Short mmCIF file of C-alpha atoms in Angstrom, two decimals:
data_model
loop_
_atom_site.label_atom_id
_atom_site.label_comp_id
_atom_site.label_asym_id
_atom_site.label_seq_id
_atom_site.Cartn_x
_atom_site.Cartn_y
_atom_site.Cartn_z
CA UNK A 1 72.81 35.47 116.18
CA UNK A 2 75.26 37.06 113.83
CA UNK A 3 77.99 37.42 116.37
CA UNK A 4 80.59 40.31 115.08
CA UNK A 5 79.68 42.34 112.09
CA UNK A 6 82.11 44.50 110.44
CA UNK A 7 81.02 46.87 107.22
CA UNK A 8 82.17 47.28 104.94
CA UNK A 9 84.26 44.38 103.56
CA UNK A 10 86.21 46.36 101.06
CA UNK A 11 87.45 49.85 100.58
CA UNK A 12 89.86 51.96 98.67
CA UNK A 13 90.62 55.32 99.42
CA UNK A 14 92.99 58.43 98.45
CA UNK A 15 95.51 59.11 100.69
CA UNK A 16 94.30 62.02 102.87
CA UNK A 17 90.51 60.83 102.48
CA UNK A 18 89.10 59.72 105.68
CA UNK A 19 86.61 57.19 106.55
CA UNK A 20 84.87 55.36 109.34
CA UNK A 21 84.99 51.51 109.79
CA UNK A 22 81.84 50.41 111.49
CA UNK A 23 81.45 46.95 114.00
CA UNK A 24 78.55 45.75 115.88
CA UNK A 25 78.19 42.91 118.21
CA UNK A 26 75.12 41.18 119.92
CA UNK A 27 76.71 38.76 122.60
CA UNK A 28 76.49 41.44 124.91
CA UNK A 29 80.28 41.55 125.55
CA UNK A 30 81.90 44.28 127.37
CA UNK A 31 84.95 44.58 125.42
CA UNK A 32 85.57 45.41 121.64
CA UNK A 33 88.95 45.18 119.54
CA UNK A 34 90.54 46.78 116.61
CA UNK A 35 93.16 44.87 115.16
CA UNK A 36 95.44 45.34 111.67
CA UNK A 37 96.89 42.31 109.80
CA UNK A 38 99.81 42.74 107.46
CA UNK A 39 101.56 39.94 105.94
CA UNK A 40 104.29 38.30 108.38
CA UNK A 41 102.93 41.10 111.05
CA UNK A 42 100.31 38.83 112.76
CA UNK A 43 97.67 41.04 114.16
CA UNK A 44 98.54 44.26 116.01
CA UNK A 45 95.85 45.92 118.71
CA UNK A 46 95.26 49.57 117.62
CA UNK A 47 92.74 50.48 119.64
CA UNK A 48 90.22 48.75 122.20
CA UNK A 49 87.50 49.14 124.62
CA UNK A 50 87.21 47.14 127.84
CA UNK A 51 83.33 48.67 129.12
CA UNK A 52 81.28 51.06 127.19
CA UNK A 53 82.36 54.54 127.85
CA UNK A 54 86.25 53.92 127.65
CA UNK A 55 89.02 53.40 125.27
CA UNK A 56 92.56 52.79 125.01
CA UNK A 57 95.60 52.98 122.88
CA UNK A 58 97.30 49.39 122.15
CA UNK A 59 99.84 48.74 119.90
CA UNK A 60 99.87 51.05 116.74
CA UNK A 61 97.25 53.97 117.64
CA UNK A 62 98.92 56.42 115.63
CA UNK A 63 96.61 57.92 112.56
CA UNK A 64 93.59 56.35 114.11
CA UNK A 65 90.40 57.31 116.45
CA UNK A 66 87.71 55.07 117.93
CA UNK A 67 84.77 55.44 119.35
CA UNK A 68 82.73 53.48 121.35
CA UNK A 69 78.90 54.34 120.93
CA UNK A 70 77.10 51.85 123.00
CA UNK A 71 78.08 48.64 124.18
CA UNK A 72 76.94 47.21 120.79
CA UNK A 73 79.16 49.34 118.66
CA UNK A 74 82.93 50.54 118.15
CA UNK A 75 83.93 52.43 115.59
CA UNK A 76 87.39 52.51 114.18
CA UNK A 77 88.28 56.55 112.18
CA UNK A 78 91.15 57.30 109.92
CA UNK A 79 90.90 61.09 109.44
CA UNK A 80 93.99 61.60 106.62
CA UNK A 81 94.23 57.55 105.25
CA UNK A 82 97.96 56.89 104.38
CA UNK A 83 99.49 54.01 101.86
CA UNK A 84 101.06 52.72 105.34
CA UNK A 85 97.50 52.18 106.47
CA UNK A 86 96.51 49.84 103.72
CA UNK A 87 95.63 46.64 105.49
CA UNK A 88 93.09 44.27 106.42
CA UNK A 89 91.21 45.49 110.00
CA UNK A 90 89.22 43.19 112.34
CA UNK A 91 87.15 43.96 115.00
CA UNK A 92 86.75 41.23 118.02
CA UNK A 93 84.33 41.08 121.34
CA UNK A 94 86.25 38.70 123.60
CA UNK A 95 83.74 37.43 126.06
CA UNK A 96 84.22 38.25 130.14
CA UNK A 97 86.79 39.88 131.83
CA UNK A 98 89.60 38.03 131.42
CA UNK A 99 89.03 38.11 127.57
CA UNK A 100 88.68 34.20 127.52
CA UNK A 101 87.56 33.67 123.69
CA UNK A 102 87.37 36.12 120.75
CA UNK A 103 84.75 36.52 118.55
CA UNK A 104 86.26 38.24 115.18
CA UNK A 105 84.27 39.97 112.35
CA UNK A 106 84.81 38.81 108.75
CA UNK A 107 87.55 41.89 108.22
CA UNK A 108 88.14 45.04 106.18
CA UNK A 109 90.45 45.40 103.52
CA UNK A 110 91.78 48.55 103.10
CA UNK A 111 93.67 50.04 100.04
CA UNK A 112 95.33 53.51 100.23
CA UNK A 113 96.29 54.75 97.07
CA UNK B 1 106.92 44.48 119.89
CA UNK B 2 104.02 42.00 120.01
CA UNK B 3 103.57 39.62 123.30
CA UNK B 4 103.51 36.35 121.36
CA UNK B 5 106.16 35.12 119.27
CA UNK B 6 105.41 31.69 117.23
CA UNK B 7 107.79 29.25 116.12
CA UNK B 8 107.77 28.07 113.09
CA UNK B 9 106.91 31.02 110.78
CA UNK B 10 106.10 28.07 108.73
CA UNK B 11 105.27 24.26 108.37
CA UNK B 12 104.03 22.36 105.70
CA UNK B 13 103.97 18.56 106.84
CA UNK B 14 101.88 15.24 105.43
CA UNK B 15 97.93 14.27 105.98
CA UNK B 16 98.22 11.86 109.12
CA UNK B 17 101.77 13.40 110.63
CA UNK B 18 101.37 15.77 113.45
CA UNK B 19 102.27 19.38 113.72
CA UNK B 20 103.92 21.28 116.43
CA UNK B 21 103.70 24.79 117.00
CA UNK B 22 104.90 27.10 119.89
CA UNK B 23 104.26 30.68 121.34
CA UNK B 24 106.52 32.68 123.45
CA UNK B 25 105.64 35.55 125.60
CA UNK B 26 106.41 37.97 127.59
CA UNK B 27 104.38 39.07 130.47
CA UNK B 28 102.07 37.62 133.34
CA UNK B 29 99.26 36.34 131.82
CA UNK B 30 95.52 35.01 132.54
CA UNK B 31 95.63 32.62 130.31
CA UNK B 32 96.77 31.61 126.34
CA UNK B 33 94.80 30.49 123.76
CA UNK B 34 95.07 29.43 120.17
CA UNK B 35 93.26 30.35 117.08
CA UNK B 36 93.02 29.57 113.71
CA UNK B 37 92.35 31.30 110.14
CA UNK B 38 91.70 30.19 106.98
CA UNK B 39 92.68 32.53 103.75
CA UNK B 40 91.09 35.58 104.01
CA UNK B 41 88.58 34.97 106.90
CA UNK B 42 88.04 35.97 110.55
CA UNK B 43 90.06 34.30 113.43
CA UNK B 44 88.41 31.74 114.90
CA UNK B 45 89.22 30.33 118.84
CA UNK B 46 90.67 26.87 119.00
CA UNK B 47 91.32 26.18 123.00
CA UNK B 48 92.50 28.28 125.82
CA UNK B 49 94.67 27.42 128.67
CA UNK B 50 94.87 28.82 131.94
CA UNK B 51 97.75 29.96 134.02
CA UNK B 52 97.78 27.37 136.54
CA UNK B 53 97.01 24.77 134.35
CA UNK B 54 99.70 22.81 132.67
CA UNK B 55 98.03 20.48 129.66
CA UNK B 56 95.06 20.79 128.20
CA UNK B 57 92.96 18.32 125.03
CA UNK B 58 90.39 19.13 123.12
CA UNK B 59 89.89 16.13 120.05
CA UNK B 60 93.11 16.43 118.03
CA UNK B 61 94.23 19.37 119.44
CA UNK B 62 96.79 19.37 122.67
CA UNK B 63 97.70 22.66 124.35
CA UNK B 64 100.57 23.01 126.82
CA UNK B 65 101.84 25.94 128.87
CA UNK B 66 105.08 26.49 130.85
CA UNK B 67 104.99 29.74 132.99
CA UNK B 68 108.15 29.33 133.65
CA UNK B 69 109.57 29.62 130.68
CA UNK B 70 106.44 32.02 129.17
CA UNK B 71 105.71 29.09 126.29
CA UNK B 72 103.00 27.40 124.97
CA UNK B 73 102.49 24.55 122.52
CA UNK B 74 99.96 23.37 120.44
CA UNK B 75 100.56 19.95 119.21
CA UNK B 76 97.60 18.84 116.14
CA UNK B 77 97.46 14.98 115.58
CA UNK B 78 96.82 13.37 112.95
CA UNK B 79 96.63 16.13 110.66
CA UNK B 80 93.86 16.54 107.29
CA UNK B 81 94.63 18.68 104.84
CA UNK B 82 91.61 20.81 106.16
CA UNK B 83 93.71 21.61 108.93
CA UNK B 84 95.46 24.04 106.18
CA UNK B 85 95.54 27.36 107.66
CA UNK B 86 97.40 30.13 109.94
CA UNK B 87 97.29 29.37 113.90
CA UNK B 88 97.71 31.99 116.53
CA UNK B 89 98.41 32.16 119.95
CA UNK B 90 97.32 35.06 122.10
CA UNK B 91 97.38 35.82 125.69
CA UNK B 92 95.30 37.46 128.16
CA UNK B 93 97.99 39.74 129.77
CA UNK B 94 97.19 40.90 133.23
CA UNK B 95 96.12 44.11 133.58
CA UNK B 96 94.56 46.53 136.10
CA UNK B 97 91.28 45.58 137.16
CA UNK B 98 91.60 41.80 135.89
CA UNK B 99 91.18 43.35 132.29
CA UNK B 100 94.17 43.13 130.86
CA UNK B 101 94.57 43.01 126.84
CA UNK B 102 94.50 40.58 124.11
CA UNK B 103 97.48 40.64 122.12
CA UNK B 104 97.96 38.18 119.72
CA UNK B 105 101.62 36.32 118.27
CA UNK B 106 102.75 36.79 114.33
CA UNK B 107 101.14 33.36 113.63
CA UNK B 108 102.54 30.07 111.96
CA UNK B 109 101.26 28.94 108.57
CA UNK B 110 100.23 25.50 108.18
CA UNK B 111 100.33 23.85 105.23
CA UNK B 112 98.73 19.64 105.07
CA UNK B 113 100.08 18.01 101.98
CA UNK B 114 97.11 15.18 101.31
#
């Protein structure tokens, strides 16, 4: 039972390259996060999905896209990467409805150069 | 802004004193919980309280919420210097449906001299 897996661990890209941060999870949750970390910042909600087949802007959407491909899987897209994207992304599947305990991936960390 | 706000930013205390950390929020909420993360790993949950309760224990850790006043505690006794990490509050804001969203505080780092 591997929980939340996020891929892949570490990345650097060019500013204006894009790429695509995969997550998985197999506690048949409902709901998926994307959170960014940044020192002193705590973690901020970019994007999430409560059900499969919907998504919704949290905190700091801009520059981002997600999609949510089955209930397994959320995907988190930055189409032009910018230095003010560098970061370290997790992805989280808190159980039930009322989102009563996260279950976080390991994390991304993202360079822009 | 972010819902949570933690108090301190920072704490660095002996092995066997306790700690004492606190959230504050901002909205109607299902409940609070606490996590922790060591360097450079994955959040990992600690103990959630609901909104109508007031106290809650789990081994060394004590949680308490005031809806009131939109705080939370989290008291850790008897601390180990394994206890070394960042703790986070986050609550379960109430949202249409019963699904509101998880939105998590700026975290205070712990630090457990041995």
């Amino acid at each position: 039972n591997a929980g939340v897996t996020q891929t892949p661990k570490f990345q650097v890209l060019k500013t204006g390259q894009s790429m695509t941060l995969q997550c998985a999870q197999d506690m048949n949750h409902n709901s998926m996060y994307w959170y960014r970390q940044d020192p002193g910042m705590g973690l901020r909600l970019i994007y999430y999905s409560a059900s499969e087949g919907t998504t919704d802007k949290g905190e700091v959407p801009n520059g981002y896209n997600v999609s949510r491909l089955n209930k397994r899987e959320f995907s988190l897209r930055l189409e032009s990467a910018a230095p003010s994207q560098t970061s370290v992304y997790f992805c989280a599947s808190p159980r039930g409805v009322r989102n009563t305990e996260a279950f976080f991936g390991q994390g991304t960390r993202l360079t822009v150069v | 802004s972010q819902q949570g706000e933690e108090d301190p930013q920072a704490l660095s205390i002996q092995e066997g004193e306790n700690a004492t950390m606190n959230c504050s929020y901002k909205t109607s909420i299902n409940n609070l919980q606490w996590y922790r993360q060591n360097s450079g790993r994955g959040l990992v949950h600690l103990i959630l309280i609901r909104s109508n309760e007031r106290e809650k224990h789990s081994g060394r850790l004590r949680v308490t919420l005031d809806t009131s006043k939109k705080s939370s505690s989290l008291l850790i006794t008897a601390s180990r210097a394994a206890d070394t990490a960042s703790y986070f509050c986050a609550t379960g804001a109430i949202g249409s449906g019963n699904t509101g969203k998880l939105i998590f505080g700026q975290g205070t780092t712990l630090q457990v001299k041995p």
